[in-house]
Amino acid sequence: MSQTPEYVPPKVWTWNKTGGGRFAKTNRPIAGPTHDKDLPVGRHPLQLYSQGTPNGVKVTIMLEELLALGERGAEYDAWLIDIGEGEQFGSGFVAVNPNSKIPALMDRSGPAPIRVFESGAILLYLAEKFGAFLPAEPAARAECLSWLFWQMGSAPYLGGGFGHFYAYAPTKIEYAIDRYAMEVKRQLDVLDRRLAETTYVAGDAYTIADMAIWPWYGALAKGWQYGAAEFLAVQDYKHVQRWTEMVFERPAVRRGRMVNRTSGEPASRLRERHDVSDFATNAQDKTAAAR
Ligand SMILES: N[C@@H](CCC(=O)N[C@@H](CS)C(=O)NCC(=O)O)C(=O)O
């Protein structure tokens, strides 16, 4: 039986620029811009630079929820940053997020623009700015923030760990898939036990914790992530399933999922969002038909 020779790490790691597979345009061991490119600025107070991935969708759901509450100050322009094309390394984007990852927000409503990066920080910033979706009472607020930060710490195991090794890595490595499947199932069980006790993740009210968790774990429960629904037996997490469907029914969630989305049904993809009317007139099915 032939055996793959075991990889022996060299003394000092070096960057193999010819490797990288499907993420060759994305993965580099250095930070900073690769090219000069200014960011566009629209007419609204909030400028979002993003893509419709789970991390991006957290913010567009929040903005659509705020608008649904009647917060006119939450009007926004959402510009697509195509991460597959390396647009996160343009100089303008790096100035808004030195970490070169979507989503990133510029608040231009005050005397000087304020930049916010990291989806959890953006949710918290918007919740505080508009006094919504974050309880004021200390115990409820602490619970909400605990779950928000739980998501920020947990999702990299789901995406960068499980998703990467199960769906994207060039070879299937049992050790890695097993390690991260175990962790993701544990996380689903954490959520399932919590949602057996409460309507929403942080309690009775829908909050930024749900908006952060749903695009990752709700999408996993719906079978949208990594083709792994059966492998992870997501149907078994009954309370997660209940909550997933309940959040999915929200019109703002449906709209938020469309913004800056680059894959899926054309009718579900709104490349850029500048006005509420864009949902009816500018989804990819309409713009393709008009061409
Ligand atoms: N912790 C960050 C993660 C952001 C993140 O990983 N964004 C991904 C898309 S979901 C990205 O921009 N990847 C591009 C890259 O890594 O170059 C957040 O929550 O905002």
Short mmCIF file of C-alpha atoms and ligand atoms in Angstrom, two decimals:
data_model
loop_
_atom_site.label_atom_id
_atom_site.label_comp_id
_atom_site.label_asym_id
_atom_site.label_seq_id
_atom_site.Cartn_x
_atom_site.Cartn_y
_atom_site.Cartn_z
CA MET A 1 0.00 0.00 0.00
CA SER A 2 1.46 3.37 -0.99
CA GLN A 3 1.56 6.01 1.69
CA THR A 4 1.64 9.79 1.29
CA PRO A 5 4.91 10.96 2.79
CA GLU A 6 4.32 12.86 5.99
CA TYR A 7 4.83 16.61 5.74
CA VAL A 8 7.80 17.77 7.75
CA PRO A 9 7.61 21.53 8.34
CA PRO A 10 10.82 23.34 7.40
CA LYS A 11 12.63 25.41 10.02
CA VAL A 12 11.16 28.64 8.62
CA TRP A 13 7.89 28.83 6.70
CA THR A 14 8.04 30.45 3.27
CA TRP A 15 5.24 31.59 0.99
CA ASN A 16 4.64 29.32 -2.00
CA LYS A 17 3.07 31.85 -4.36
CA THR A 18 2.21 29.25 -6.98
CA GLY A 19 -0.07 27.31 -4.58
CA GLY A 20 -3.23 28.66 -2.98
CA GLY A 21 -5.90 26.87 -5.06
CA ARG A 22 -9.25 28.65 -5.25
CA PHE A 23 -8.15 31.22 -2.68
CA ALA A 24 -4.94 32.21 -4.49
CA LYS A 25 -6.22 35.79 -5.01
CA THR A 26 -7.20 36.08 -1.36
CA ASN A 27 -4.62 34.43 0.83
CA ARG A 28 -1.33 36.18 1.55
CA PRO A 29 0.92 36.28 4.60
CA ILE A 30 1.18 40.08 4.55
CA ALA A 31 -1.27 42.91 5.20
CA GLY A 32 -1.72 46.25 3.50
CA PRO A 33 -2.98 47.30 0.05
CA THR A 34 -1.92 45.61 -3.19
CA HIS A 35 -3.20 48.41 -5.45
CA ASP A 36 -4.56 51.95 -5.42
CA LYS A 37 -8.31 52.23 -5.60
CA ASP A 38 -10.61 54.81 -4.06
CA LEU A 39 -13.95 53.71 -2.68
CA PRO A 40 -17.16 55.10 -4.15
CA VAL A 41 -19.33 57.29 -1.91
CA GLY A 42 -23.08 57.52 -2.33
CA ARG A 43 -25.64 60.01 -1.02
CA HIS A 44 -26.65 58.32 2.24
CA PRO A 45 -25.13 58.83 5.69
CA LEU A 46 -23.98 55.22 5.93
CA GLN A 47 -21.66 53.70 3.33
CA LEU A 48 -21.26 49.94 3.50
CA TYR A 49 -18.48 48.11 1.64
CA SER A 50 -19.30 44.43 1.66
CA GLN A 51 -20.27 41.19 -0.02
CA GLY A 52 -23.29 38.98 0.70
CA THR A 53 -21.41 36.35 2.72
CA PRO A 54 -22.57 35.40 6.24
CA ASN A 55 -20.41 38.14 7.79
CA GLY A 56 -21.64 40.73 5.29
CA VAL A 57 -25.29 39.74 5.65
CA LYS A 58 -25.24 40.37 9.41
CA VAL A 59 -24.91 44.10 8.72
CA THR A 60 -27.39 44.36 5.86
CA ILE A 61 -29.97 42.53 7.98
CA MET A 62 -29.37 45.05 10.79
CA LEU A 63 -29.69 48.03 8.43
CA GLU A 64 -32.87 46.66 6.87
CA GLU A 65 -34.29 45.97 10.36
CA LEU A 66 -33.51 49.56 11.41
CA LEU A 67 -35.17 50.92 8.27
CA ALA A 68 -38.19 48.68 8.96
CA LEU A 69 -38.43 50.37 12.38
CA GLY A 70 -38.63 53.71 10.57
CA GLU A 71 -35.04 54.86 11.28
CA ARG A 72 -34.44 57.11 8.27
CA GLY A 73 -30.88 57.77 9.48
CA ALA A 74 -30.09 54.14 8.71
CA GLU A 75 -30.40 54.72 4.95
CA TYR A 76 -27.33 53.29 3.32
CA ASP A 77 -25.45 52.69 0.13
CA ALA A 78 -24.09 49.14 -0.10
CA TRP A 79 -21.16 48.78 -2.48
CA LEU A 80 -19.88 45.40 -3.58
CA ILE A 81 -16.33 44.48 -2.61
CA ASP A 82 -15.67 41.31 -4.59
CA ILE A 83 -13.32 39.37 -2.30
CA GLY A 84 -12.77 36.65 -4.90
CA GLU A 85 -11.27 39.36 -7.11
CA GLY A 86 -9.06 40.76 -4.34
CA GLU A 87 -10.97 44.06 -4.02
CA GLN A 88 -10.47 43.97 -0.23
CA PHE A 89 -6.83 44.83 -0.90
CA GLY A 90 -7.56 48.15 -2.65
CA SER A 91 -6.08 51.18 -0.83
CA GLY A 92 -9.47 52.77 -0.16
CA PHE A 93 -10.87 49.62 1.42
CA VAL A 94 -7.76 49.03 3.51
CA ALA A 95 -8.14 52.57 4.86
CA VAL A 96 -11.58 51.59 6.17
CA ASN A 97 -10.53 48.12 7.31
CA PRO A 98 -6.80 47.51 7.83
CA ASN A 99 -7.68 43.82 8.19
CA SER A 100 -8.86 43.64 4.52
CA LYS A 101 -12.07 41.75 5.20
CA ILE A 102 -15.68 42.60 4.51
CA PRO A 103 -17.87 44.06 5.94
CA ALA A 104 -16.65 47.62 6.58
CA LEU A 105 -18.75 50.69 7.30
CA MET A 106 -18.19 54.45 7.01
CA ASP A 107 -20.57 56.62 8.98
CA ARG A 108 -20.61 59.99 7.24
CA SER A 109 -23.51 61.43 9.23
CA GLY A 110 -21.34 63.52 11.58
CA PRO A 111 -18.73 66.27 11.16
CA ALA A 112 -15.95 63.72 10.47
CA PRO A 113 -16.43 60.25 8.97
CA ILE A 114 -16.19 57.33 11.39
CA ARG A 115 -14.87 53.98 10.17
CA VAL A 116 -16.07 50.70 11.71
CA PHE A 117 -14.79 47.24 10.84
CA GLU A 118 -15.48 43.73 12.23
CA SER A 119 -19.12 42.71 11.82
CA GLY A 120 -19.68 42.44 15.59
CA ALA A 121 -18.34 45.96 16.13
CA ILE A 122 -20.56 47.26 13.31
CA LEU A 123 -23.67 45.64 14.82
CA LEU A 124 -22.85 47.08 18.23
CA TYR A 125 -22.09 50.53 16.76
CA LEU A 126 -25.42 50.63 14.91
CA ALA A 127 -27.36 49.26 17.89
CA GLU A 128 -25.93 52.01 20.11
CA LYS A 129 -26.33 54.73 17.48
CA PHE A 130 -30.01 53.98 16.97
CA GLY A 131 -30.87 52.58 20.41
CA ALA A 132 -32.31 49.39 18.92
CA PHE A 133 -31.88 45.60 19.04
CA LEU A 134 -29.63 45.79 22.13
CA PRO A 135 -31.40 45.71 25.51
CA ALA A 136 -30.63 48.61 27.87
CA GLU A 137 -31.21 46.72 31.11
CA PRO A 138 -27.77 45.48 32.32
CA ALA A 139 -28.51 41.75 32.65
CA ALA A 140 -30.28 41.52 29.30
CA ARG A 141 -27.58 43.64 27.66
CA ALA A 142 -24.83 41.39 29.07
CA GLU A 143 -26.64 38.31 27.77
CA CYS A 144 -26.98 39.84 24.31
CA LEU A 145 -23.32 40.88 24.16
CA SER A 146 -22.21 37.48 25.44
CA TRP A 147 -23.98 35.75 22.56
CA LEU A 148 -22.75 38.34 20.07
CA PHE A 149 -19.16 37.67 21.10
CA TRP A 150 -19.85 33.92 21.24
CA GLN A 151 -20.61 34.12 17.56
CA MET A 152 -17.48 36.10 16.77
CA GLY A 153 -15.34 33.52 18.54
CA SER A 154 -17.21 30.44 17.30
CA ALA A 155 -17.83 31.01 13.59
CA PRO A 156 -14.17 30.75 12.56
CA TYR A 157 -14.31 27.09 13.66
CA LEU A 158 -17.36 26.64 11.46
CA GLY A 159 -16.10 28.51 8.40
CA GLY A 160 -12.32 28.49 8.53
CA GLY A 161 -12.17 25.12 10.25
CA PHE A 162 -15.04 22.80 9.32
CA GLY A 163 -16.14 24.47 6.07
CA HIS A 164 -12.60 24.76 4.79
CA PHE A 165 -11.57 21.18 5.41
CA TYR A 166 -14.93 19.59 4.55
CA ALA A 167 -15.69 21.52 1.35
CA TYR A 168 -12.69 23.46 0.06
CA ALA A 169 -9.35 21.82 0.97
CA PRO A 170 -7.74 20.05 -2.00
CA THR A 171 -7.62 16.76 -0.06
CA LYS A 172 -10.01 15.32 2.53
CA ILE A 173 -8.06 15.07 5.78
CA GLU A 174 -9.95 12.89 8.24
CA TYR A 175 -8.22 14.30 11.30
CA ALA A 176 -9.14 17.90 10.40
CA ILE A 177 -12.72 17.13 9.33
CA ASP A 178 -13.31 15.07 12.46
CA ARG A 179 -11.88 17.71 14.76
CA TYR A 180 -13.99 20.54 13.34
CA ALA A 181 -17.19 18.48 12.82
CA MET A 182 -17.01 17.64 16.53
CA GLU A 183 -16.65 21.31 17.45
CA VAL A 184 -19.42 22.51 15.11
CA LYS A 185 -21.82 19.89 16.45
CA ARG A 186 -20.95 21.00 19.98
CA GLN A 187 -21.69 24.60 18.99
CA LEU A 188 -25.03 23.58 17.45
CA ASP A 189 -25.85 21.81 20.71
CA VAL A 190 -24.94 24.93 22.71
CA LEU A 191 -27.41 26.90 20.60
CA ASP A 192 -30.04 24.17 20.68
CA ARG A 193 -30.02 23.99 24.47
CA ARG A 194 -30.22 27.78 24.72
CA LEU A 195 -33.09 27.99 22.22
CA ALA A 196 -34.97 25.29 24.13
CA GLU A 197 -35.24 27.86 26.92
CA THR A 198 -35.70 31.15 25.10
CA THR A 199 -37.50 32.43 22.01
CA TYR A 200 -34.49 34.27 20.66
CA VAL A 201 -30.85 33.74 21.46
CA ALA A 202 -30.54 36.53 24.01
CA GLY A 203 -34.02 36.07 25.52
CA ASP A 204 -37.54 37.14 24.58
CA ALA A 205 -36.43 39.89 22.22
CA TYR A 206 -34.86 39.71 18.78
CA THR A 207 -31.44 41.36 19.02
CA ILE A 208 -28.09 41.84 17.29
CA ALA A 209 -27.11 38.44 18.73
CA ASP A 210 -29.66 36.76 16.44
CA MET A 211 -28.50 38.89 13.51
CA ALA A 212 -24.91 37.77 14.08
CA ILE A 213 -25.65 34.09 14.67
CA TRP A 214 -28.37 33.42 12.11
CA PRO A 215 -26.36 34.05 8.92
CA TRP A 216 -23.90 31.33 10.03
CA TYR A 217 -25.81 28.81 12.12
CA GLY A 218 -29.27 29.44 10.65
CA ALA A 219 -27.78 29.00 7.18
CA LEU A 220 -26.11 25.79 8.34
CA ALA A 221 -29.41 24.56 9.77
CA LYS A 222 -31.12 25.32 6.45
CA GLY A 223 -28.54 23.24 4.59
CA TRP A 224 -27.06 26.22 2.74
CA GLN A 225 -23.51 25.83 4.02
CA TYR A 226 -20.85 23.49 2.60
CA GLY A 227 -23.36 20.80 1.50
CA ALA A 228 -23.02 19.48 5.05
CA ALA A 229 -26.63 19.28 6.31
CA GLU A 230 -26.76 15.49 6.26
CA PHE A 231 -23.18 14.99 7.46
CA LEU A 232 -23.82 17.16 10.52
CA ALA A 233 -27.42 15.92 10.96
CA VAL A 234 -28.63 19.50 11.29
CA GLN A 235 -32.30 18.39 11.39
CA ASP A 236 -31.66 16.94 14.87
CA TYR A 237 -31.25 20.40 16.38
CA LYS A 238 -34.97 21.03 16.73
CA HIS A 239 -34.82 24.30 18.63
CA VAL A 240 -32.22 25.71 16.24
CA GLN A 241 -34.56 24.70 13.41
CA ARG A 242 -37.53 26.49 15.02
CA TRP A 243 -35.52 29.69 15.52
CA THR A 244 -33.99 29.47 12.04
CA GLU A 245 -37.43 29.43 10.41
CA MET A 246 -38.76 32.19 12.65
CA VAL A 247 -35.88 34.54 11.80
CA PHE A 248 -36.05 33.59 8.11
CA GLU A 249 -39.67 34.79 8.02
CA ARG A 250 -38.64 38.37 8.78
CA PRO A 251 -38.92 40.61 5.69
CA ALA A 252 -35.77 42.55 6.68
CA VAL A 253 -33.83 39.27 6.80
CA ARG A 254 -35.06 38.38 3.30
CA ARG A 255 -33.98 41.79 2.02
CA GLY A 256 -30.68 41.84 3.90
CA ARG A 257 -29.70 38.47 2.41
CA MET A 258 -30.02 39.87 -1.11
CA VAL A 259 -27.64 42.78 -0.73
CA ASN A 260 -24.18 42.48 -2.37
CA ARG A 261 -24.88 38.84 -3.06
CA THR A 262 -22.86 37.35 -5.90
CA SER A 263 -24.18 33.78 -6.13
CA GLY A 264 -27.52 31.98 -6.14
CA GLU A 265 -30.73 32.67 -8.04
CA PRO A 266 -30.54 35.94 -10.01
CA ALA A 267 -33.78 37.14 -8.33
CA SER A 268 -32.06 36.82 -4.93
CA ARG A 269 -29.05 38.95 -5.88
CA LEU A 270 -28.83 42.70 -5.55
CA ARG A 271 -25.32 43.71 -6.56
CA GLU A 272 -25.50 47.14 -4.96
CA ARG A 273 -28.16 48.72 -2.82
CA HIS A 274 -28.80 52.46 -2.87
CA ASP A 275 -32.55 52.68 -2.33
CA VAL A 276 -35.37 50.51 -1.03
CA SER A 277 -36.78 50.40 -4.57
CA ASP A 278 -33.66 48.49 -5.69
CA PHE A 279 -35.13 45.28 -4.21
CA ALA A 280 -38.03 45.46 -6.64
CA THR A 281 -36.23 46.80 -9.69
CA ASN A 282 -32.52 46.02 -9.57
CA ALA A 283 -32.12 42.36 -8.62
CA GLN A 284 -29.96 40.48 -11.12
CA ASP A 285 -32.96 38.85 -12.87
CA LYS A 286 -34.39 42.33 -13.68
CA THR A 287 -31.10 43.93 -14.71
CA ALA A 288 -30.17 40.93 -16.88
CA ALA A 289 -33.63 41.04 -18.54
CA ALA A 290 -33.24 44.77 -19.25
CA ARG A 291 -29.90 44.31 -21.02
N1 LIG B 1 -14.23 38.65 12.00
C1 LIG B 1 -14.52 39.30 10.75
C2 LIG B 1 -14.44 38.29 9.66
C3 LIG B 1 -14.67 38.90 8.32
C4 LIG B 1 -14.35 37.93 7.20
O1 LIG B 1 -13.73 36.88 7.42
N2 LIG B 1 -14.77 38.27 5.99
C5 LIG B 1 -14.47 37.43 4.84
C6 LIG B 1 -15.75 37.16 4.06
S1 LIG B 1 -16.96 36.33 5.03
C7 LIG B 1 -13.50 38.15 3.93
O2 LIG B 1 -13.59 39.34 3.73
N3 LIG B 1 -12.55 37.41 3.36
C8 LIG B 1 -11.61 37.96 2.44
C9 LIG B 1 -10.20 37.66 2.81
O3 LIG B 1 -9.99 36.93 3.79
O4 LIG B 1 -9.29 38.14 2.12
C10 LIG B 1 -15.91 39.92 10.81
O5 LIG B 1 -16.77 39.33 11.45
O6 LIG B 1 -16.13 41.00 10.22
#
